[in-house]
PDB file of N, CA and C in Angstrom:
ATOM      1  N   UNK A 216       0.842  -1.166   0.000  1.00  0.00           N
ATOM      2  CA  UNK A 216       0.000   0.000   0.000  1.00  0.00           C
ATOM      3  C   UNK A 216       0.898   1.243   0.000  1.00  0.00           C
ATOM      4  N   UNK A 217       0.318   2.111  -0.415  1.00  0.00           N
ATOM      5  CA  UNK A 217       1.552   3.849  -0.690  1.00  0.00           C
ATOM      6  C   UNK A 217       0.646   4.527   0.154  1.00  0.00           C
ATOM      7  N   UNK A 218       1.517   5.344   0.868  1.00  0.00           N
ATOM      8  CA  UNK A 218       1.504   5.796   2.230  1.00  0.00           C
ATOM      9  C   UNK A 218       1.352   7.366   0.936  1.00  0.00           C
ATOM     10  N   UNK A 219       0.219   7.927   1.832  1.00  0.00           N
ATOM     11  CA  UNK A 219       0.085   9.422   0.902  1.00  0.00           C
ATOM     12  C   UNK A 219       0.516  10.609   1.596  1.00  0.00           C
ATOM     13  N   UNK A 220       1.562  10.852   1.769  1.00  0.00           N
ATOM     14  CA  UNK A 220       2.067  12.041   2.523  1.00  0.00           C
ATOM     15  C   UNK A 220       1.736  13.251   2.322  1.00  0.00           C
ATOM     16  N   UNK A 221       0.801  14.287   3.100  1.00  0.00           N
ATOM     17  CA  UNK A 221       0.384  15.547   3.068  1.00  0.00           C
ATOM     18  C   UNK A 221       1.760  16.848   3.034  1.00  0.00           C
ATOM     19  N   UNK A 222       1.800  17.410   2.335  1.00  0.00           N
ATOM     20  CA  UNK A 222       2.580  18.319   2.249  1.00  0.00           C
ATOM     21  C   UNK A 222       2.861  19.462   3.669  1.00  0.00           C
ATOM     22  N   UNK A 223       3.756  19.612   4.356  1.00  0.00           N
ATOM     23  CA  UNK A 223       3.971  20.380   5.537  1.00  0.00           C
ATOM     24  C   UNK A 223       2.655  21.940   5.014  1.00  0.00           C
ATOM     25  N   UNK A 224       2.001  21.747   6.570  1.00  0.00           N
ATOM     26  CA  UNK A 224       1.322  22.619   6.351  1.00  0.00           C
ATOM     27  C   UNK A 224       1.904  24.623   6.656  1.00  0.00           C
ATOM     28  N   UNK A 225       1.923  25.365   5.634  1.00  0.00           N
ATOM     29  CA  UNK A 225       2.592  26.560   5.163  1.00  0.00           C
ATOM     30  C   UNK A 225       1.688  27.295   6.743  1.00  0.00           C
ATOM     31  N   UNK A 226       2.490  28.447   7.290  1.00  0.00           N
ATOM     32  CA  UNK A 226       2.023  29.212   7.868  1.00  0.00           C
ATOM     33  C   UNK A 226       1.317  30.790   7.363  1.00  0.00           C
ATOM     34  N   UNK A 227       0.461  31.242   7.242  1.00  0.00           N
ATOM     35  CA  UNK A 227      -0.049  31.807   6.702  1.00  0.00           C
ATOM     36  C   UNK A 227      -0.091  33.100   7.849  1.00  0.00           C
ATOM     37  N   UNK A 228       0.945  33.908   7.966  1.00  0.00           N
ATOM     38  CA  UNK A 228       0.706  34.446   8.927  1.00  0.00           C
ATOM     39  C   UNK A 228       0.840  35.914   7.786  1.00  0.00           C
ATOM     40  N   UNK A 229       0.326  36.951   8.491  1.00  0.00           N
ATOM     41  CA  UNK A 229       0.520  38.052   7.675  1.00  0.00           C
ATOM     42  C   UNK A 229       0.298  39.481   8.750  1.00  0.00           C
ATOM     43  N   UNK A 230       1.587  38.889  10.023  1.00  0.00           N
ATOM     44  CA  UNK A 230       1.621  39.761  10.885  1.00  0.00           C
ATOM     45  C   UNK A 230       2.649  41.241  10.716  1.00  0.00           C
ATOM     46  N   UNK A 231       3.826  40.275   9.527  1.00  0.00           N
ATOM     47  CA  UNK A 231       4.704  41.276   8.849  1.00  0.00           C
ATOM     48  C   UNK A 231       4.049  42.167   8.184  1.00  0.00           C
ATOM     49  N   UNK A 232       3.739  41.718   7.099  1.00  0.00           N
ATOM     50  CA  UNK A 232       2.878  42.961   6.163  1.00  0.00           C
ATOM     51  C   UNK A 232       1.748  43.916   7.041  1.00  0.00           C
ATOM     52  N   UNK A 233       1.293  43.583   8.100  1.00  0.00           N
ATOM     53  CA  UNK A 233       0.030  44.336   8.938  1.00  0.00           C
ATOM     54  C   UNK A 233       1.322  45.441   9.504  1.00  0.00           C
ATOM     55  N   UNK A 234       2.519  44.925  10.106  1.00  0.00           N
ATOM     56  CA  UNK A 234       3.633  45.580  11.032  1.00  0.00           C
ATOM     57  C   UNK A 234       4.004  46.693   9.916  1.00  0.00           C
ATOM     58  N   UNK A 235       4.394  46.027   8.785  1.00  0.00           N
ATOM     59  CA  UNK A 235       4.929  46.987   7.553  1.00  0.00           C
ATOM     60  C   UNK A 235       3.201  48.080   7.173  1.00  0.00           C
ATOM     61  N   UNK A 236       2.667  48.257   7.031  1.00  0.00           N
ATOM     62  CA  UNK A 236       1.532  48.960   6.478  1.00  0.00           C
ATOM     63  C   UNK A 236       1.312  49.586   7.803  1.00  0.00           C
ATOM     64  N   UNK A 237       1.291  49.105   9.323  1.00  0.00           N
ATOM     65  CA  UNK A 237       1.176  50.200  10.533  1.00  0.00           C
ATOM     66  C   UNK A 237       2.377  51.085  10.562  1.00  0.00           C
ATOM     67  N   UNK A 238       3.063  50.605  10.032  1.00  0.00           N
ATOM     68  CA  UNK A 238       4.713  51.560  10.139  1.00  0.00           C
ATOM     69  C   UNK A 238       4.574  52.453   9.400  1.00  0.00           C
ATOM     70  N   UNK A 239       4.258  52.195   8.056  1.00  0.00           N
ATOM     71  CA  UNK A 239       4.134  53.728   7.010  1.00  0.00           C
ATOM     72  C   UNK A 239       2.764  54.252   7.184  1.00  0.00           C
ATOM     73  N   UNK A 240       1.724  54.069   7.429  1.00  0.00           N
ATOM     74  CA  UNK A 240       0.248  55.153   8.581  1.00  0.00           C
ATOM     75  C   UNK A 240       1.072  55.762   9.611  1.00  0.00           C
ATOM     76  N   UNK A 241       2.104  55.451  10.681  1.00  0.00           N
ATOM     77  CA  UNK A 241       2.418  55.867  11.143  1.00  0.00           C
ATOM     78  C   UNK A 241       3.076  57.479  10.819  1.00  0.00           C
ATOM     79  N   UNK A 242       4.058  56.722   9.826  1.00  0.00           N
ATOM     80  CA  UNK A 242       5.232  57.206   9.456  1.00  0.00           C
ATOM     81  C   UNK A 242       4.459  58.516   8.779  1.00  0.00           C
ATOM     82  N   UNK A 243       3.627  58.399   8.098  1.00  0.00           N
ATOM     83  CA  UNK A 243       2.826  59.143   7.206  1.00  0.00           C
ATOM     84  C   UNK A 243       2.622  60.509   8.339  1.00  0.00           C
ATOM     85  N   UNK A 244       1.644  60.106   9.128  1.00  0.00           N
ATOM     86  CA  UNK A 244       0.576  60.226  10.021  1.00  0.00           C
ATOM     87  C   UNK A 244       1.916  61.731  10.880  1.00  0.00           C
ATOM     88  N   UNK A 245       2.988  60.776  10.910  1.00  0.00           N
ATOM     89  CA  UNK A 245       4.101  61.865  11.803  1.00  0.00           C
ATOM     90  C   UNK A 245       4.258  62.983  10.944  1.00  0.00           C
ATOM     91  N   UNK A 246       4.485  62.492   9.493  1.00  0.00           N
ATOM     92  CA  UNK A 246       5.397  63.434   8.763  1.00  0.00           C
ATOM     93  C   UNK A 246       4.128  65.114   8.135  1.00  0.00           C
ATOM     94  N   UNK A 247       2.604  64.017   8.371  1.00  0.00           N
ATOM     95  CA  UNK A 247       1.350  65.276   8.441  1.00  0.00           C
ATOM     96  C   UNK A 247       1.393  66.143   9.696  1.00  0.00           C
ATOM     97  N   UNK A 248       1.773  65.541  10.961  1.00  0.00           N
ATOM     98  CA  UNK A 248       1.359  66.450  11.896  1.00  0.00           C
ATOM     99  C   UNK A 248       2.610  67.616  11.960  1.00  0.00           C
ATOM    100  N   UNK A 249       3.878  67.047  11.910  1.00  0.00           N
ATOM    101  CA  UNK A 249       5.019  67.644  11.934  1.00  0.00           C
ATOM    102  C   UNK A 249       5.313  69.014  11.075  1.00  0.00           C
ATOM    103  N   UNK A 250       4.656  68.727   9.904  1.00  0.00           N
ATOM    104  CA  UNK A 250       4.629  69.793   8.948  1.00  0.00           C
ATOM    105  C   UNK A 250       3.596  71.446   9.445  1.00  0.00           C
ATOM    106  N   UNK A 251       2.738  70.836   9.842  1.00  0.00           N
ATOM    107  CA  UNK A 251       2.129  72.032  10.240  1.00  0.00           C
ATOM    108  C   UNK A 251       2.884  73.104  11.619  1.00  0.00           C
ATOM    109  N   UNK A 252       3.627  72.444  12.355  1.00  0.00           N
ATOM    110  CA  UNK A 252       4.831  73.390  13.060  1.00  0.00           C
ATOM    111  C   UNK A 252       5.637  73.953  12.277  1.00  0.00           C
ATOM    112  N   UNK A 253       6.538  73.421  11.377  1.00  0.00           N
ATOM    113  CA  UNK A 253       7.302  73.161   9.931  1.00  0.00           C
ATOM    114  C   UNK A 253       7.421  74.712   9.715  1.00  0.00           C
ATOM    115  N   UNK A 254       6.220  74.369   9.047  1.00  0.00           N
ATOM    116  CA  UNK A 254       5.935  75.501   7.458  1.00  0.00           C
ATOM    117  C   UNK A 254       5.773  76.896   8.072  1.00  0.00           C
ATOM    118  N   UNK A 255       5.205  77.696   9.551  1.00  0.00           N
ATOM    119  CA  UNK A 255       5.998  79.093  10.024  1.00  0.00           C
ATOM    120  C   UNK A 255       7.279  78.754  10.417  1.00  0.00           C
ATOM    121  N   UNK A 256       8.076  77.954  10.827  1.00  0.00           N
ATOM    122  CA  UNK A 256       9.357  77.731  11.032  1.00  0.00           C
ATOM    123  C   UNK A 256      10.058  78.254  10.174  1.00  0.00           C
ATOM    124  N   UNK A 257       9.865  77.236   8.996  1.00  0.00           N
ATOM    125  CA  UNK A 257      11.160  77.638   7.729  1.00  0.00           C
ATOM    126  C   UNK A 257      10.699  78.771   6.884  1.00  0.00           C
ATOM    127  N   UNK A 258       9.421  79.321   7.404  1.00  0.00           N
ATOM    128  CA  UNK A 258       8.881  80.992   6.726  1.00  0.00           C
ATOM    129  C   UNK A 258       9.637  82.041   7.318  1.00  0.00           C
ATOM    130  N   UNK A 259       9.996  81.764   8.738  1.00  0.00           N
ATOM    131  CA  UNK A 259      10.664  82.758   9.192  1.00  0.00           C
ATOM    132  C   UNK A 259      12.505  82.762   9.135  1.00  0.00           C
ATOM    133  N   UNK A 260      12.914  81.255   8.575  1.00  0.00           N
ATOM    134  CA  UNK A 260      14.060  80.833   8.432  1.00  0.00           C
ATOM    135  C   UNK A 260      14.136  81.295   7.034  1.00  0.00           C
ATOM    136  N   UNK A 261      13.687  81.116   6.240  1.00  0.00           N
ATOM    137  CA  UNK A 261      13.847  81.525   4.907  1.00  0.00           C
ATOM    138  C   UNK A 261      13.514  82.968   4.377  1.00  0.00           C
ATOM    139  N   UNK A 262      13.373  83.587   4.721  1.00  0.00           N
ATOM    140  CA  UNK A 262      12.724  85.402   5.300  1.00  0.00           C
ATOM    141  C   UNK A 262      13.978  85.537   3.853  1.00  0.00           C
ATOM    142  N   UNK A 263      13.522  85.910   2.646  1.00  0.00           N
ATOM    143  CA  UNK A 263      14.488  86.738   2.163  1.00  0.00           C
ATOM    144  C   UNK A 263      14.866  88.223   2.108  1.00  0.00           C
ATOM    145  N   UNK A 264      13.953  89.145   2.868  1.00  0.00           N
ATOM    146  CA  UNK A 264      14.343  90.340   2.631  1.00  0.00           C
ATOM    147  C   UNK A 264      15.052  90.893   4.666  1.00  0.00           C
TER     148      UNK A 264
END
């Protein structure tokens, strides 16, 4: 008789890609709030006259 061996079952995890996609919302999320301090900052840094 032939013994039917099931193929190792694959882990299907997709905790990386959730980690990677919270990292750039994050990343995003910083680089929106940050800007609004920003932009009178480098208005008064960049003052050409």
């Amino acid at each position: 008789m032939t013994r039917v061996v099931d193929p190792p079952i694959k882990s299907s995890s997709n905790a990386i890609a959730i980690a990677i996609i919270a990292g750039l919302f994050f990343i995003f999320g910083f680089v929106t709030w940050i800007n609004g301090a920003l932009i009178p900052f480098m208005k008064t840094i960049n003052e050409l006259t």
